[in-house]
XYZ file of C-alpha atoms in Angstrom:
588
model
C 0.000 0.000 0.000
C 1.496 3.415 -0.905
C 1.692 6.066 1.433
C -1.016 8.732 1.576
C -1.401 12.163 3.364
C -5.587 12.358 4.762
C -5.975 16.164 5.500
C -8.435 16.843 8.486
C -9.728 20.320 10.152
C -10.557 20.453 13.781
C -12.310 23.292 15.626
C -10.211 24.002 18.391
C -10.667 26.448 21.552
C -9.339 29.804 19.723
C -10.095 28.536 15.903
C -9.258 26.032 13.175
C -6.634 23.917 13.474
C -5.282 21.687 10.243
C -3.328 18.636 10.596
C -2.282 16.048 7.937
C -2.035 11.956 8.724
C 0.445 10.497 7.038
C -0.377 6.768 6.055
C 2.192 4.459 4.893
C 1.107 0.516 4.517
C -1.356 0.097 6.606
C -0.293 1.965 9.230
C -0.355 5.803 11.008
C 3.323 6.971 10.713
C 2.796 10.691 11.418
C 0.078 13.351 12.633
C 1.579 17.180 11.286
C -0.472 20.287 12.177
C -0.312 22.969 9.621
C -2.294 25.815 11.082
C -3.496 26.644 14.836
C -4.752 29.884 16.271
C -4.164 27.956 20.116
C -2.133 29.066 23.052
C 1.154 27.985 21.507
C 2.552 27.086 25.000
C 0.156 24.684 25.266
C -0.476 23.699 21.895
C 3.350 22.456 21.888
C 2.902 20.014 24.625
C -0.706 18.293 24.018
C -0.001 17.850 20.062
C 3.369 16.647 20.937
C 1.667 14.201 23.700
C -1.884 13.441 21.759
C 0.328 12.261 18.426
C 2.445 9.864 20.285
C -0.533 8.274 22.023
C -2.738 8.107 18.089
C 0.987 6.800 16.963
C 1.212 4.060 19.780
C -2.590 3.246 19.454
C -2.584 3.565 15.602
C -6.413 4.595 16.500
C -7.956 8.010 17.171
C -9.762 6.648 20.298
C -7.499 7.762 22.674
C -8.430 9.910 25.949
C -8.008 13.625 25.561
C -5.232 15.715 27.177
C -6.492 16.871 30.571
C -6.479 20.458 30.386
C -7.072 20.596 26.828
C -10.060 18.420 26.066
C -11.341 20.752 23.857
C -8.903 21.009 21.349
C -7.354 17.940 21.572
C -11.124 15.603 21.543
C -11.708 17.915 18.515
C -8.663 16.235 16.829
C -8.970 12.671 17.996
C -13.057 13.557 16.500
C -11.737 15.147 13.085
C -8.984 12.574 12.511
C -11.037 9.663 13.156
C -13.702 10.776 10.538
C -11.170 11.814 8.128
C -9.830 8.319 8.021
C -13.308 6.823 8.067
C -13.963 8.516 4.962
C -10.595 7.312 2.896
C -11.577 3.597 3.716
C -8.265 2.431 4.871
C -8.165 -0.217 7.229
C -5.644 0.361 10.343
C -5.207 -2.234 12.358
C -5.280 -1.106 16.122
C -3.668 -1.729 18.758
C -4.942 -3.239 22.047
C -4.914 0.114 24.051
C -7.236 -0.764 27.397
C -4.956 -0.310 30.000
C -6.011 -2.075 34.326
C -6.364 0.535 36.492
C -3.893 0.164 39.222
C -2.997 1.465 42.608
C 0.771 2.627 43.006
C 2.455 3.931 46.183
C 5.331 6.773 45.843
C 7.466 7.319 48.777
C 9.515 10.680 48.341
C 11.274 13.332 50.213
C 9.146 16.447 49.093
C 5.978 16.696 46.646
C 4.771 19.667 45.274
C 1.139 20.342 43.906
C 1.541 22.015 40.657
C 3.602 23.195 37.625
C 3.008 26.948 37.006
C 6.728 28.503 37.797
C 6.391 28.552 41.075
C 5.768 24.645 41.661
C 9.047 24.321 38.944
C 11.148 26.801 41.328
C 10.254 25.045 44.725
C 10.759 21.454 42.765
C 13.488 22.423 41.775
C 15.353 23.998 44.395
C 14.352 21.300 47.083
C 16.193 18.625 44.153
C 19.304 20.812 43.599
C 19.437 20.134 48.336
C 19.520 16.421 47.663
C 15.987 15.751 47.905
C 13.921 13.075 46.230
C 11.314 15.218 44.315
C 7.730 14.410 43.000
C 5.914 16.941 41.270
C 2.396 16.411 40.645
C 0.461 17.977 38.065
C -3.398 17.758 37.149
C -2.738 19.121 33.411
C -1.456 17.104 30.576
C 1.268 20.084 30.358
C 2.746 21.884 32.199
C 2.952 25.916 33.428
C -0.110 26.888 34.726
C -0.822 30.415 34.417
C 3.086 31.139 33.973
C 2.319 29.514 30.251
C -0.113 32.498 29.311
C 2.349 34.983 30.957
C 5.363 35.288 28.933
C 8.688 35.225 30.959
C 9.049 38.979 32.259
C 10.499 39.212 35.768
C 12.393 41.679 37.823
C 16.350 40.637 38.862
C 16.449 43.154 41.642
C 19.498 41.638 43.438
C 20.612 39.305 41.273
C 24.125 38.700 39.546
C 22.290 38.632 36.300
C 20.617 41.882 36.550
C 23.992 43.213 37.864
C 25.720 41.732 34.775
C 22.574 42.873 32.493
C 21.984 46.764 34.023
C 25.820 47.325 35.055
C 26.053 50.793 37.260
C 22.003 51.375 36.385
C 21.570 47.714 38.258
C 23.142 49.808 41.470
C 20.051 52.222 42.007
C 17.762 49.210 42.463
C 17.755 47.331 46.159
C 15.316 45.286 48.062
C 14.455 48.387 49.820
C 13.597 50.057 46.410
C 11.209 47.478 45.217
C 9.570 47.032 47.910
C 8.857 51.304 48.204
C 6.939 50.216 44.651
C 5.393 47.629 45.391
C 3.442 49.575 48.500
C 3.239 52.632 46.005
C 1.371 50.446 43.522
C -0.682 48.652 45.469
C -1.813 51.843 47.821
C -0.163 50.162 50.888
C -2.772 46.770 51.014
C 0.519 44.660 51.247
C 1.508 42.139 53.739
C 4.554 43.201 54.550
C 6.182 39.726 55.948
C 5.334 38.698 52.384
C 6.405 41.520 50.477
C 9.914 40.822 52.830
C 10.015 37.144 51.060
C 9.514 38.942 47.507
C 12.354 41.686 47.511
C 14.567 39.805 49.747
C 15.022 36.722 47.388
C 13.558 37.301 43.938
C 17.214 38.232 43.190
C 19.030 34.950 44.696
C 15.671 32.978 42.747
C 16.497 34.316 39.516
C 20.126 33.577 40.022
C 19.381 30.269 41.276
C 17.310 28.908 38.210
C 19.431 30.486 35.761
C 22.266 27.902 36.818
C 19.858 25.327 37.147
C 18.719 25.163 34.065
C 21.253 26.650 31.955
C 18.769 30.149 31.500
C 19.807 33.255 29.227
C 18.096 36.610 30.053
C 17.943 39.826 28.715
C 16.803 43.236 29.552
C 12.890 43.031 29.083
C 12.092 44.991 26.114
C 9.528 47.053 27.532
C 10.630 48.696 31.197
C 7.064 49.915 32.499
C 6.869 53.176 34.239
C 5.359 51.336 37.555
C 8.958 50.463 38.184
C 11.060 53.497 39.349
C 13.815 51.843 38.068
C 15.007 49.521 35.041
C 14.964 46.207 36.198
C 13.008 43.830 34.274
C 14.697 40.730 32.589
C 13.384 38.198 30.172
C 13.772 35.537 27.932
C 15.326 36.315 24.817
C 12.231 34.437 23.044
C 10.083 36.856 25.450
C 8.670 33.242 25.860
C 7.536 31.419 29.168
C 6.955 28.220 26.990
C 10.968 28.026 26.412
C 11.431 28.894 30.323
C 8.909 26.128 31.432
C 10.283 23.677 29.131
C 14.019 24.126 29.637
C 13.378 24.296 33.896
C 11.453 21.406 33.339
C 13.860 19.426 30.896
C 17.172 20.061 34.054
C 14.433 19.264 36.694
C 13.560 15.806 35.109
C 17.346 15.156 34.010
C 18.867 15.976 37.499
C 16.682 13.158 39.119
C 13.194 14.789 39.394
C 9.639 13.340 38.926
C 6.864 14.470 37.195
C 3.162 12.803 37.006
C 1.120 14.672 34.484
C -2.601 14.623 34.310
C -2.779 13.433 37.717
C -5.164 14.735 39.787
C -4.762 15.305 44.009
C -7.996 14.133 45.507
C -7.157 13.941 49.211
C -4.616 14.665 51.504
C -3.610 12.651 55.024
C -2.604 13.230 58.288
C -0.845 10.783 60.670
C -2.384 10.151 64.016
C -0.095 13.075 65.700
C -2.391 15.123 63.377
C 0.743 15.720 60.861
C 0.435 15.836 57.258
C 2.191 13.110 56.038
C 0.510 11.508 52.561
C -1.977 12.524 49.546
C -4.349 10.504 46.976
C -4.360 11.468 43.544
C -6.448 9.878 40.673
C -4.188 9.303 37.170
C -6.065 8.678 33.712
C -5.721 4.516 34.762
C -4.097 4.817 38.265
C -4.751 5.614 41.982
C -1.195 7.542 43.774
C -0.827 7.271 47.016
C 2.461 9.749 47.540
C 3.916 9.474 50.963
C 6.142 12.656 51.227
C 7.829 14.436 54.360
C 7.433 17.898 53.169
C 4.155 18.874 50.700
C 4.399 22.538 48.725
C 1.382 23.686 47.485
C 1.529 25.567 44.045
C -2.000 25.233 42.693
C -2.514 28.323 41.237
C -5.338 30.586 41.521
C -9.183 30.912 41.279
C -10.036 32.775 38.300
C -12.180 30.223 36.112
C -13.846 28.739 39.230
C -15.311 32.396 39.888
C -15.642 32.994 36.427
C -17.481 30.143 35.755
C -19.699 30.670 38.931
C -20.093 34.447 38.072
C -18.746 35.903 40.348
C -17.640 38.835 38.576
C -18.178 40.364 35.521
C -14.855 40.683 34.331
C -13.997 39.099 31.231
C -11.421 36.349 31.648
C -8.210 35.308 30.425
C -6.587 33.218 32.215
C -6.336 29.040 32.366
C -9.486 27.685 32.296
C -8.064 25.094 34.850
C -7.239 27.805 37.455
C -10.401 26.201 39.592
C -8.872 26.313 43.252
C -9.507 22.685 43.530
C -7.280 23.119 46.956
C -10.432 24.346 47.971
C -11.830 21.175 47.846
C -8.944 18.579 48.535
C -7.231 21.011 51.810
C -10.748 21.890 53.297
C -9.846 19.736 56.288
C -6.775 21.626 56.568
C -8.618 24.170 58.213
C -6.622 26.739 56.380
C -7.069 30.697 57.289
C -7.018 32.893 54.110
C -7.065 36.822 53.030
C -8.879 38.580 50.165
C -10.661 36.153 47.853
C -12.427 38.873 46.079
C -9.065 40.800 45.196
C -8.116 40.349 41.065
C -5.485 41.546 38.991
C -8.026 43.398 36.634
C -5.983 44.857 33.161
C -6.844 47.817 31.269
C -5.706 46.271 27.800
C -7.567 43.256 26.879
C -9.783 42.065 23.580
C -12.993 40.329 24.701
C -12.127 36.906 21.599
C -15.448 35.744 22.875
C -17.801 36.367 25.263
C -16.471 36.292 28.569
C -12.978 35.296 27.560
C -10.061 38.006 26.867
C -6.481 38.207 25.278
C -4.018 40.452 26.904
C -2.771 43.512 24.690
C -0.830 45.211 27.313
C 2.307 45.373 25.179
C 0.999 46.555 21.729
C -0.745 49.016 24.057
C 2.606 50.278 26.356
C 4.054 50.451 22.632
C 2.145 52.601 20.927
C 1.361 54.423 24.121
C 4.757 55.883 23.591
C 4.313 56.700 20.149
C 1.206 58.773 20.912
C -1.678 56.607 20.315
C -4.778 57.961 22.312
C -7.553 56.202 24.328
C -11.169 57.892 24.076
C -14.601 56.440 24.873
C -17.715 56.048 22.897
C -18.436 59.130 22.988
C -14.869 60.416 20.958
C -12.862 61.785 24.121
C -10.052 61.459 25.402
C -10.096 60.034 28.684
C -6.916 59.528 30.506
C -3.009 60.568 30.069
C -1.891 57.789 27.848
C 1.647 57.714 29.444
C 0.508 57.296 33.004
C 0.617 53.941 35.023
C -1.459 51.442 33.541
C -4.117 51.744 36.773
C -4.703 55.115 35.831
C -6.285 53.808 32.520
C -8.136 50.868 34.203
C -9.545 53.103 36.272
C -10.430 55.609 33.101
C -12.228 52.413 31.815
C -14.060 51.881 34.791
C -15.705 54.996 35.258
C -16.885 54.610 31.582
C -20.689 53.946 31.752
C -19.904 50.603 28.953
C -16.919 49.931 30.412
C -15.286 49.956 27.049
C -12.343 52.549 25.672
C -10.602 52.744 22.229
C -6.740 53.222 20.949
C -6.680 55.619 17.833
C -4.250 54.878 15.895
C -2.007 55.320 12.241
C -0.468 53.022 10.112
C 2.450 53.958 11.881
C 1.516 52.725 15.189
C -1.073 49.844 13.837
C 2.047 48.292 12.025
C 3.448 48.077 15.888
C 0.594 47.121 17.529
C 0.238 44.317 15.305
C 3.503 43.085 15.664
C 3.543 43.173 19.287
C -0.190 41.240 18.855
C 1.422 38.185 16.584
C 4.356 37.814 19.344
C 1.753 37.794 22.243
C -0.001 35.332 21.613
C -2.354 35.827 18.809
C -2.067 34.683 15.021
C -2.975 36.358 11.496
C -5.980 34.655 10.826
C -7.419 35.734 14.516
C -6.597 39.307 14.075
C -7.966 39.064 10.201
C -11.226 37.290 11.632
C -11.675 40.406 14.000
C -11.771 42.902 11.355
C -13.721 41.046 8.604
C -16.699 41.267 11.841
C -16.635 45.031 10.963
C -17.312 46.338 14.192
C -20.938 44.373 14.630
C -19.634 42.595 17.714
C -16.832 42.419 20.302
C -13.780 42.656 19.969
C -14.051 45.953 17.751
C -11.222 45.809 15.112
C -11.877 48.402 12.557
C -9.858 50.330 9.945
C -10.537 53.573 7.261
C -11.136 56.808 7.180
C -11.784 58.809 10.540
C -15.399 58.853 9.476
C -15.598 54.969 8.384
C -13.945 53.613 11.752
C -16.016 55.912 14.365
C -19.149 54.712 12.614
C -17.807 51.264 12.729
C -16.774 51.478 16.229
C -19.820 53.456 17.433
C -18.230 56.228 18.094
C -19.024 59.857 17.895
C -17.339 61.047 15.065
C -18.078 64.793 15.765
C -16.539 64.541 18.887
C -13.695 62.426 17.885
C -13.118 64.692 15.071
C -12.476 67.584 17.781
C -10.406 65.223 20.252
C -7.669 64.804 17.233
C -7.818 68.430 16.461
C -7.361 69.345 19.911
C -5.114 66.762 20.099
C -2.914 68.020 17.664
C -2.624 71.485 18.970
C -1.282 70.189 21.870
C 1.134 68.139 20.324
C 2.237 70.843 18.369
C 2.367 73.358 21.406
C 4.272 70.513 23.589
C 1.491 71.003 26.110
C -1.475 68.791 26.983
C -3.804 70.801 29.257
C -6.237 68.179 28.920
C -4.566 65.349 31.010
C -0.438 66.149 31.417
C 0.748 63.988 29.469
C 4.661 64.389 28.925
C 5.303 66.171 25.728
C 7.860 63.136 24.784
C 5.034 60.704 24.072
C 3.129 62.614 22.143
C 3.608 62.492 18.199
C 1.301 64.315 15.342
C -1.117 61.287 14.029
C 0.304 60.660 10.210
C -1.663 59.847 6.953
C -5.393 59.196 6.132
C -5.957 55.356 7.627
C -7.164 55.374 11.103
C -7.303 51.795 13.002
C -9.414 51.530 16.484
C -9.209 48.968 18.712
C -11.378 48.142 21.696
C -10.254 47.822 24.894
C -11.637 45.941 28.087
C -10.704 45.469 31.093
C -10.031 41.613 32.099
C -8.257 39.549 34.706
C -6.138 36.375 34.819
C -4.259 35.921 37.893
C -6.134 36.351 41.642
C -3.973 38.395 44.388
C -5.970 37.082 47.367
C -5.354 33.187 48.836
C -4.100 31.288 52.085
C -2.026 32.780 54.446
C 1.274 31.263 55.371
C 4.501 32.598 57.373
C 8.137 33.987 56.056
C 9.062 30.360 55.917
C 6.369 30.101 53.381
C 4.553 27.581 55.416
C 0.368 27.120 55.351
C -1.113 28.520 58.889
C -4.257 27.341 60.536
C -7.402 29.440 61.402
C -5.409 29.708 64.829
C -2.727 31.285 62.934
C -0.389 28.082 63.717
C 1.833 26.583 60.976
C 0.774 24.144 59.755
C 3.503 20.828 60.185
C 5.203 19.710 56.799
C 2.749 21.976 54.353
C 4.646 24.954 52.585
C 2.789 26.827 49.171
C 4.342 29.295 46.778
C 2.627 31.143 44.090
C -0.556 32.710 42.967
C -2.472 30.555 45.668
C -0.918 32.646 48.567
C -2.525 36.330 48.613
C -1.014 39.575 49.679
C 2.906 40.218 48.536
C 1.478 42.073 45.936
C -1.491 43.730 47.666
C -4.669 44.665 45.921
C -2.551 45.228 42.585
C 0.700 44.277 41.683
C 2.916 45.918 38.863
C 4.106 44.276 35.819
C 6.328 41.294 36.146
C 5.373 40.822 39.826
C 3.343 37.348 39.785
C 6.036 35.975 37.879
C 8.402 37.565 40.453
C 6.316 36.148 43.130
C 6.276 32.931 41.769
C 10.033 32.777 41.599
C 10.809 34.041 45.236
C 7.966 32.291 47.236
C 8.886 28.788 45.374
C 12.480 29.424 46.231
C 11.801 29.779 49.475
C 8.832 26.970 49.599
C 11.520 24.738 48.122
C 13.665 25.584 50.616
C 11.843 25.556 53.795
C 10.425 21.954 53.049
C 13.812 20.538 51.903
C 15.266 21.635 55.122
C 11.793 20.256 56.712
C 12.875 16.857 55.753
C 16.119 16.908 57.810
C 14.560 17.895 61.044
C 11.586 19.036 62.854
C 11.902 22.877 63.441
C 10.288 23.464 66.658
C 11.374 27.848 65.979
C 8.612 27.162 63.346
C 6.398 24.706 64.655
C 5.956 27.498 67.500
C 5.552 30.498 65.603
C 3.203 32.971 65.609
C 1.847 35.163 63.221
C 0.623 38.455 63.367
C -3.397 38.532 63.249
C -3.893 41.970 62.505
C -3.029 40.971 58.940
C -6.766 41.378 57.309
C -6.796 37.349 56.976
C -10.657 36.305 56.793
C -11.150 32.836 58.121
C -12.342 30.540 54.951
């Protein structure tokens, strides 16, 4: 039999997606996608994982990826039919698998594989620990996969190395002055303490672990008072996940994917000392001496429960399911109604947004403007980012525009392609003419405020008006710094909605400096430490850019730490500890 290529169309969770099975005698030899508008951090690990198991199976009745169901059942649906239709017969292989019960024994576990559950993994490994990470997904990164790999290297050897004399006017003491600016002074301190005081030793840490490069991030935000953000030269989190990942697995680690934590066990002293997870065809029962807890947040579980209002962007597996498995736990936690709500997000469909915040800082500085339905300006363009969310807010829809030129479009649309969306997504937006969110339009002044729905009297004015004061270096309107404002160039106007949306939660459980979980008596809890987006108030009520991927880094460093050293002995300095109560903790 000769070998054939069967083309097949799924419809994913973002769009189309077309693959190609390649068919050589008899048998499935290869499954190639050729377009995808998904989350390419994800996308990467489910096709990689979904085409092995169709390979192995030679059949497209294979479970879906946990995590991904939607795109990946789409395939295994669309491939199946696709073959159906040629009339080749492929022989399958027997693929029922026994479900079996397995016991782990291990030094620490942790619960999770955003950054944060990588850095405490990883760093409890690199102490001589045995090491199980568990993770519910069948990929890994959590949230950190959706938010590219921007941190700060306050402290650090690489920032130093990076920022040279500039690196100098940053300290602990420096960030943590911005951090209480930003937030309005809702941070807990003790945590805060744990951010600034090891982010830098973190960053330091992985990059020697797993062999990292950074660079200066290419966008420096005005929250920060000074330049200190580092990223990936990719600008991607998928290459930092994977390559902290790819050491943690080669120096001796463990990871169980799409396994699911169920239960967790205490000894008859009361100590935590086991958990139960369910696998796709196993039950784990992981006996550990330390656990960290890295589950992420909330987000879809209130999103799906409405909650709030607030389009959406994050994983749709952030569900707290910690609230569920810990609930015996009789953990004490702060703030569960705190988000991080962005100004610069595209509603892709309803209830679900895409982040825009760099196309936005970019053409920000090349003197886009932001008005509201009714064609005014509404905020200086250059100020913090909370200064525009707020603008939003106050809006009656909720809703604001950038104005832009070719000039800045051609930006904004790069920046767009890099951050996660594709050509055919952006193309799809505009061909909807303005008729329904998200507003992409593009013409004359005239064409794209009647598009939009905006008042094209009054945004007629607002450019005039707009253009006097560039030309008089003077906004009287709003401030704005004469430096970021530019005179709008050409005929072709482009407006883009903008919404404000949330991803990551800044509430959670409360623990101590050591990073470890405290009781509703505001005890520490014996052998349970958490890192991440599930512990609430480093960042207070809003955090700046880069600062839950900083928080991820510094609390898992210290998580990792804490419950390595855990294993050696029993610290009775901790065991005794007290925490402050005054700390706005609500019991939960």
């Amino acid at each position: 039999m000769s070998n054939k290529i069967i083309k097949a169309q799924a419809e994913g969770r973002n769009g189309q997606i077309d693959f190609e099975i390649n068919v050589d005698s008899g048998k499935i030899v290869d499954l190639k996608v050729t377009k995808s508008s998904e989350t390419p951090g994800i996308f990467k690990q489910v096709v990689g994982k979904l085409k092995e198991n169709v390979l192995k199976s030679q059949s497209f009745d294979v479970d879906a990826i946990s995590g991904a169901s939607i795109m990946t059942q789409a395939m295994l649906d669309s491939g199946k039919k696709a073959l159906e239709k040629t009339g080749l017969n492929i022989l399958a292989m027997p693929n029922k698998k026994a479900h079996q019960e397995r016991t782990l024994n291990t030094d620490v576990a942790v619960i999770g594989s955003g950054m944060a559950g990588l850095m405490a993994a990883s760093r409890a490994l690199s102490m001589g620990k045995r090491v199980v990470l568990i993770e519910k997904n069948g990929y890994l990164g959590g949230a950190t996969i959706l938010n590219g790999s921007n941190v700060v290297g306050t402290g650090s050897k690489v920032s130093a190395s990076l920022f040279g004399e500039e690196a100098e006017k940053d300290s602990p003491a420096v960030l943590a002055n911005d951090i209480a600016h930003e937030c309005r002074g809702t941070n807990y301190q003790v945590l805060t303490d744990v951010l600034v005081n090891n982010i830098g030793k973190a960053v330091d840490f992985i990059t020697d672990f797993a062999d990292l490069t950074y660079q200066k991030a290419e966008t420096q935000t005005i929250e920060h008072s000074v330049n200190r953000q580092i990223e990936m030269p990719s600008e991607s989190s998928y290459e930092l996940i994977s390559k902290v990942a790819e050491a943690f697995v080669k120096k001796g680690g463990e990871i169980l994917l799409e396994t699911r934590v169920e239960k967790l066990n205490k000894n008859n002293q009361g100590e935590l000392v086991s958990l139960v997870a369910e696998g796709k065809h196993e039950t784990v029962t992981l006996n550990f001496k330390s656990l960290v807890m890295s589950a992420g947040g909330w987000g879809a579980r209130d999103y799906r429960e409405h909650k709030t209002n607030i389009p959406y962007y994050g994983p749709m597996t952030s569900t707290g399911d910690y609230f569920d498995f810990a609930k015996d736990m009789n953990l004490v936690s702060r703030n569960l109604d705190w988000y991080k709500v962005y100004p610069h997000g595209l509603e892709v469909e309803p209830g679900i947004a895409k982040l825009t915040t760099y196309s936005t800082k970019e053409v920000s500085d090349m003197g886009a403007i932001f008005v509201n339905t009714a064609g005014k300006r509404i905020v200086n363009e250059s100020a913090p980012y909370t200064h525009f969310r707020d603008a939003i807010a106050a809006q009656k829809d909720q809703i604001a525009f950038v104005v832009m030129d070719q000039r800045m479009w051609n930006k904004f649309y790069e920046l767009l392609l890099k951050y996660g969306f594709t050509a055919e997504e952006v193309q799809g937006f505009f061909d909807l003419e303005g008729k329904k969110s998200p507003i992409l339009v593009k013409g004359s002044l005239e064409t794209v405020a009647q598009k939009a729905g905006i008042d094209y009297q009054n945004l007629q004015q607002t450019l005039s008006t707009y253009a006097k004061a560039v030309e008089e270096k003077n906004d009287d309107e709003f401030g704005r710094p004469a430096q970021f404002m530019h005179e709008y160039e050409g005929e072709t106007y482009y407006v883009i909605e903008q919404k404000l949306r949330f991803c990551t939660t800044l509430g959670g459980y409360e623990t101590n400096s050591h990073m470890q979980l405290l009781n509703t008596e505001f005890n520490p809890i014996s052998n349970f430490y958490a890192s991440g987006e599930i512990i609430g108030g480093a960042n207070g009520h809003d955090s700046m850019p880069s600062m839950m991927n900083s928080w991820s880094y510094a609390s898992g460093f210290v998580a990792g730490t804490e419950a390595a050293d855990n294993t050696n002995f029993k610290r009775k300095e901790i065991g005794a500890e007290k925490v402050d109560a005054s700390s706005g903790a609500s019991k939960e």
